[in-house]
Coordinates of C-alpha atoms and ligand atoms in Angstrom, one line a residue:
M1028 CA 13.2 -27.7 -13.9
T1029 CA 11.0 -26.2 -11.2
D1030 CA 7.4 -25.3 -12.0
L1031 CA 8.2 -21.6 -12.0
V1032 CA 11.3 -21.9 -14.2
Q1033 CA 9.3 -24.1 -16.6
K1034 CA 6.5 -21.5 -16.8
L1035 CA 8.9 -18.6 -17.4
S1036 CA 10.5 -20.7 -20.2
D1037 CA 7.1 -21.4 -21.8
T1038 CA 6.1 -17.7 -21.6
T1039 CA 9.4 -16.5 -23.0
Q1040 CA 9.3 -19.1 -25.9
F1041 CA 5.7 -18.0 -26.7
I1042 CA 6.8 -14.3 -26.9
R1043 CA 9.9 -15.1 -28.9
S1044 CA 7.9 -17.2 -31.4
H1045 CA 5.9 -14.0 -32.1
C1046 CA 8.6 -11.4 -32.0
S1047 CA 12.4 -11.5 -32.3
L1048 CA 13.0 -8.1 -30.8
K1049 CA 15.4 -8.3 -27.9
P1050 CA 14.4 -5.5 -25.5
R1051 CA 17.2 -3.6 -23.7
V1052 CA 15.0 -1.6 -21.4
G1053 CA 11.8 -2.8 -19.7
M1054 CA 9.1 -0.6 -18.3
I1055 CA 6.2 -1.0 -16.0
L1056 CA 3.5 1.6 -16.5
G1057 CA 1.4 2.5 -13.4
S1058 CA -2.1 3.8 -12.8
G1059 CA -3.1 6.3 -15.4
L1060 CA 0.4 6.4 -16.9
G1061 CA -0.2 3.5 -19.4
N1062 CA -0.9 5.8 -22.4
F1063 CA 2.8 6.4 -22.6
V1064 CA 2.8 3.3 -24.8
D1065 CA 1.6 5.5 -27.7
S1066 CA 5.3 6.7 -27.8
I1067 CA 6.5 3.2 -28.7
V1068 CA 6.6 2.1 -32.3
P1069 CA 5.2 -1.4 -31.7
E1070 CA 6.6 -4.6 -33.3
W1071 CA 4.2 -6.8 -31.4
S1072 CA 1.7 -6.4 -28.6
C1073 CA -0.5 -8.9 -26.7
E1074 CA -3.2 -8.8 -24.1
Y1075 CA -2.1 -10.5 -20.8
S1076 CA -5.0 -12.8 -21.2
Q1077 CA -3.4 -14.3 -24.4
I1078 CA 0.0 -14.8 -22.9
P1079 CA 0.7 -18.2 -21.3
H1080 CA 0.8 -18.0 -17.5
F1081 CA 0.2 -14.3 -17.3
K1082 CA -2.6 -13.3 -15.0
T1083 CA -5.0 -10.4 -15.9
T1084 CA -5.4 -7.2 -14.0
S1085 CA -8.7 -5.8 -13.0
V1086 CA -7.8 -2.3 -12.0
E1087 CA -9.4 0.7 -13.7
G1088 CA -6.8 2.6 -15.8
H1089 CA -4.8 -0.6 -16.5
T1090 CA -5.6 -2.7 -19.6
G1091 CA -3.0 -5.5 -19.1
R1092 CA -1.0 -5.5 -22.3
L1093 CA 2.7 -6.3 -23.2
I1094 CA 4.2 -4.2 -25.9
L1095 CA 7.5 -4.9 -27.7
G1096 CA 8.8 -2.2 -29.9
K1097 CA 11.2 0.7 -30.2
I1098 CA 11.5 4.2 -28.8
G1099 CA 13.9 5.9 -31.2
D1100 CA 16.3 3.1 -31.9
V1101 CA 16.1 1.6 -28.4
P1102 CA 14.3 -1.8 -28.2
V1103 CA 11.9 -1.8 -25.3
A1104 CA 9.4 -4.0 -23.6
A1105 CA 6.5 -2.3 -21.8
L1106 CA 4.0 -3.8 -19.3
Q1107 CA 0.9 -1.6 -19.6
G1108 CA -0.8 -2.4 -16.3
R1109 CA 0.5 -4.4 -13.4
L1110 CA -0.8 -6.9 -10.9
H1111 CA -1.3 -5.8 -7.3
L1112 CA -1.5 -7.6 -3.9
Y1113 CA -4.9 -6.0 -3.2
E1114 CA -6.3 -7.9 -6.3
G1115 CA -5.7 -11.1 -4.3
Y1116 CA -2.4 -12.0 -6.0
N1117 CA 0.7 -13.0 -3.9
A1118 CA 4.0 -11.2 -4.5
Q1119 CA 5.3 -14.2 -6.5
E1120 CA 2.4 -13.9 -8.9
V1121 CA 2.8 -10.1 -9.1
V1122 CA 6.4 -10.4 -10.3
F1123 CA 5.8 -13.0 -13.0
P1124 CA 5.6 -10.4 -15.8
T1125 CA 8.8 -8.7 -14.5
R1126 CA 10.7 -11.9 -14.5
T1127 CA 9.5 -12.5 -18.0
L1128 CA 11.0 -9.2 -19.1
A1129 CA 14.3 -10.3 -17.5
M1130 CA 14.2 -13.6 -19.4
L1131 CA 13.7 -11.6 -22.6
G1132 CA 17.0 -9.9 -21.8
I1133 CA 16.3 -6.4 -20.4
Q1134 CA 19.2 -4.8 -18.7
V1135 CA 17.3 -2.0 -17.0
L1136 CA 13.8 -1.9 -15.6
L1137 CA 12.1 1.5 -15.3
V1138 CA 9.2 1.3 -12.9
T1139 CA 6.5 4.0 -12.7
N1140 CA 3.6 4.4 -10.3
A1141 CA 1.1 6.8 -8.9
A1142 CA 1.8 7.6 -5.2
G1143 CA 0.6 9.8 -2.4
G1144 CA 3.1 12.5 -1.3
L1145 CA 4.2 12.3 2.4
N1146 CA 5.9 15.6 2.2
K1147 CA 3.6 18.6 2.6
K1148 CA 5.7 20.6 0.2
M1149 CA 4.8 18.3 -2.6
T1150 CA 2.1 19.3 -5.1
P1151 CA -0.1 16.9 -7.0
G1152 CA 1.5 16.5 -10.5
D1153 CA 5.0 16.6 -9.1
F1154 CA 7.4 13.7 -9.9
M1155 CA 9.6 11.8 -7.4
V1156 CA 12.6 9.8 -8.5
I1157 CA 12.7 6.8 -6.2
T1158 CA 16.0 6.4 -4.4
D1159 CA 15.0 3.5 -2.1
H1160 CA 12.0 1.8 -0.7
I1161 CA 10.5 0.4 2.5
N1162 CA 8.6 -2.8 2.1
L1163 CA 5.5 -2.8 4.4
M1164 CA 3.6 -5.1 2.1
G1165 CA 3.8 -8.1 4.4
D1166 CA 5.0 -10.2 1.4
N1167 CA 8.2 -10.8 -0.6
P1168 CA 8.3 -12.5 -4.0
L1169 CA 11.5 -14.4 -3.0
K1170 CA 9.7 -16.1 -0.1
G1171 CA 10.1 -19.9 -0.2
K1172 CA 12.7 -22.1 -1.8
N1173 CA 15.3 -20.0 -3.7
L1174 CA 15.7 -20.6 -7.4
E1175 CA 19.5 -20.3 -7.9
Q1176 CA 18.9 -20.1 -11.7
L1177 CA 17.2 -16.7 -11.0
G1178 CA 19.5 -15.3 -8.3
P1179 CA 21.0 -15.6 -4.8
R1180 CA 19.1 -16.6 -1.6
F1181 CA 19.9 -13.3 0.1
P1182 CA 20.1 -10.6 -2.5
D1183 CA 21.9 -7.3 -1.6
M1184 CA 19.5 -4.3 -1.7
T1185 CA 22.0 -1.6 -0.8
E1186 CA 21.4 0.1 -4.2
A1187 CA 18.1 -1.4 -5.2
Y1188 CA 17.5 1.7 -7.3
D1189 CA 20.6 2.4 -9.3
R1190 CA 22.1 5.7 -8.1
S1191 CA 23.5 6.9 -11.5
L1192 CA 20.2 6.1 -13.2
A1193 CA 18.3 8.0 -10.5
N1194 CA 20.5 11.0 -11.0
L1195 CA 20.0 10.7 -14.8
I1196 CA 16.2 10.8 -14.3
S1197 CA 16.5 13.9 -12.0
S1198 CA 18.6 15.8 -14.5
C1199 CA 16.4 14.8 -17.4
A1200 CA 13.3 16.0 -15.4
K1201 CA 14.9 19.3 -14.5
G1202 CA 15.9 19.8 -18.1
N1203 CA 12.2 19.4 -18.9
K1204 CA 11.4 22.0 -16.2
L1205 CA 9.4 19.5 -14.2
N1206 CA 8.9 19.7 -10.4
V1207 CA 11.0 16.7 -9.4
W1208 CA 11.9 15.3 -6.0
Q1209 CA 14.1 12.4 -4.9
G1210 CA 12.9 10.1 -2.1
V1211 CA 11.9 6.9 -0.5
Y1212 CA 8.8 5.0 -1.7
V1213 CA 6.9 3.0 1.0
G1214 CA 4.9 0.1 -0.4
L1215 CA 1.7 -1.0 1.5
P1216 CA -0.7 -3.8 0.4
G1217 CA -3.8 -1.6 0.1
P1218 CA -6.5 -1.4 -1.0
T1219 CA -7.5 1.1 1.6
Y1220 CA -5.7 4.4 1.5
E1221 CA -3.8 5.2 4.7
T1222 CA -5.3 6.7 7.8
P1223 CA -3.8 10.1 8.9
A1224 CA -2.1 8.3 11.8
E1225 CA -0.5 5.8 9.5
V1226 CA 0.7 8.7 7.3
R1227 CA 2.4 10.3 10.3
Y1228 CA 4.0 6.9 11.0
L1229 CA 5.3 6.6 7.4
Q1230 CA 6.7 10.1 7.6
S1231 CA 8.5 9.3 10.9
I1232 CA 10.1 6.2 9.4
G1233 CA 11.6 8.1 6.5
G1234 CA 9.0 7.7 3.7
D1235 CA 8.5 10.4 1.1
A1236 CA 5.8 8.8 -1.0
V1237 CA 3.4 5.9 -0.4
G1238 CA 1.7 3.5 -2.8
M1239 CA 0.4 0.0 -3.3
S1240 CA 2.8 -1.4 -5.9
T1241 CA 6.4 -1.5 -7.2
V1242 CA 8.2 -3.0 -4.3
P1243 CA 7.7 -6.7 -5.4
E1244 CA 8.8 -6.0 -8.9
V1245 CA 11.9 -4.1 -7.8
I1246 CA 12.9 -7.0 -5.4
A1247 CA 12.5 -9.5 -8.3
A1248 CA 14.5 -7.4 -10.7
N1249 CA 17.3 -7.0 -8.1
H1250 CA 17.3 -10.7 -7.5
L1251 CA 17.8 -11.2 -11.2
G1252 CA 20.6 -8.6 -11.5
V1253 CA 18.6 -6.2 -13.5
R1254 CA 19.3 -2.5 -12.8
V1255 CA 16.3 -0.6 -11.6
C1256 CA 15.2 3.0 -11.8
G1257 CA 11.8 4.4 -10.8
V1258 CA 9.6 7.4 -10.9
S1259 CA 6.5 8.1 -8.9
C1260 CA 3.8 10.5 -10.1
I1261 CA 2.6 12.3 -6.9
T1262 CA -1.1 12.2 -7.7
N1263 CA -2.2 13.5 -4.3
L1264 CA -1.0 14.4 -0.8
A1265 CA -1.3 11.4 1.5
A1266 CA -4.4 11.3 3.8
G1267 CA -4.7 14.0 6.3
L1268 CA -2.1 16.3 4.7
S1269 CA -4.6 18.2 2.7
S1270 CA -8.3 19.1 3.2
G1271 CA -10.7 16.6 1.8
K1272 CA -10.9 12.9 1.3
L1273 CA -8.9 10.7 -1.1
S1274 CA -10.4 8.9 -4.1
H1275 CA -9.1 6.8 -7.0
N1276 CA -10.7 9.4 -9.3
E1277 CA -8.3 12.1 -7.9
V1278 CA -5.4 9.7 -8.6
T1279 CA -6.3 9.0 -12.2
T1280 CA -7.3 12.6 -12.9
T1281 CA -3.9 13.9 -11.8
A1282 CA -2.1 11.2 -13.7
K1283 CA -4.1 12.2 -16.8
F1284 CA -3.2 15.8 -16.2
V1285 CA 0.6 15.1 -16.3
E1286 CA 0.4 12.5 -19.1
Q1287 CA 2.0 14.7 -21.8
K1288 CA 4.9 15.8 -19.5
F1289 CA 5.4 12.2 -18.4
K1290 CA 5.4 10.9 -21.9
H1291 CA 8.0 13.5 -22.9
L1292 CA 10.2 12.7 -19.9
V1293 CA 10.1 8.9 -20.3
T1294 CA 10.8 9.1 -24.1
Q1295 CA 13.8 11.2 -23.5
L1296 CA 14.9 9.1 -20.6
I1297 CA 14.9 5.9 -22.6
G1298 CA 17.5 7.4 -25.0
E1299 CA 19.6 8.6 -22.1
I1300 CA 19.4 5.3 -20.3
N1301 CA 20.5 3.6 -23.5
A1302 CA 23.5 5.9 -23.9
H1303 CA 24.3 5.4 -20.3
L1304 CA 24.2 1.6 -20.7
D1305 CA 26.7 1.9 -23.6
K1306 CA 29.1 3.5 -21.1
A1307 CA 28.4 1.6 -17.9
P1308 CA 28.5 -2.2 -18.0
A1309 CA 25.3 -4.0 -17.0
K1310 CA 25.3 -6.1 -13.8
R1311 CA 24.4 -9.3 -15.7
Ligands
LIG779 N1 -1.8 6.1 -0.9 C1 -1.5 4.9 -1.4 N2 -1.4 4.6 -2.7 C2 -1.6 5.7 -3.5 C3 -1.9 7.0 -3.1 C4 -2.0 7.2 -1.7 O1 -2.2 8.3 -1.2 N3 -2.0 7.8 -4.2 C5 -1.8 7.0 -5.2 N4 -1.6 5.7 -4.9

């Protein structure tokens, strides 16, 4: 066994020794969106620092906790807080928790994040269903020797974000009377926000929202054959598109402001994804 496969196996065994729940849907909760976990009836939860081989996250608004439990009758696993490249981790380290969720048996991964809107018509507090991404992070979790046990050397990314799940999220959000867009997420390493010139570049290459996360996890999930869907909370307009400067405070304040709406959307969504899975066979 390679070192990574051995580590994943240790971690999975540790979690299974504490909780027998087999999650069907996995979730990664981004900046300021972590309080959604209150909607989960927990069976077991654990700080990242107590889980073998998990690294801890240092970002404000992220506590670093894995929760296994149920939303309605759907078994879920939620990562409250994620690792980022700007914390000094490489992409392979960033995706270790995502790979762990896959080992636990999730069939769908729902990723959430806070992002800057690249479209001037967006308003802070809007949501964007992610239809595709552009990886400008300068790293890829699949770099290096491929582990055939996990997936293929050259994974297809034609539908990295499952189209039918994306449409499901859009209709769910519209049903909740939320302002919802569909679009392309551009992932940058951070930690600086973009310059206005970079924002114009990102617009010109087809980006709709920009952030510092998500891309590594989505690549790892696709490699493992897990279906992915994602929602960005547009916490601000990207640099230069509105008057004033950007701050992390603005990002967390907007995320806090939409928290209730977001909780409501995701809770409903989990039920809908579960029903959808019953109808559409999983990739793996
Ligand atoms: N840029 C990059 N990441 C972000 C932004 C942004 O404007 N807003 C929230 N995360």
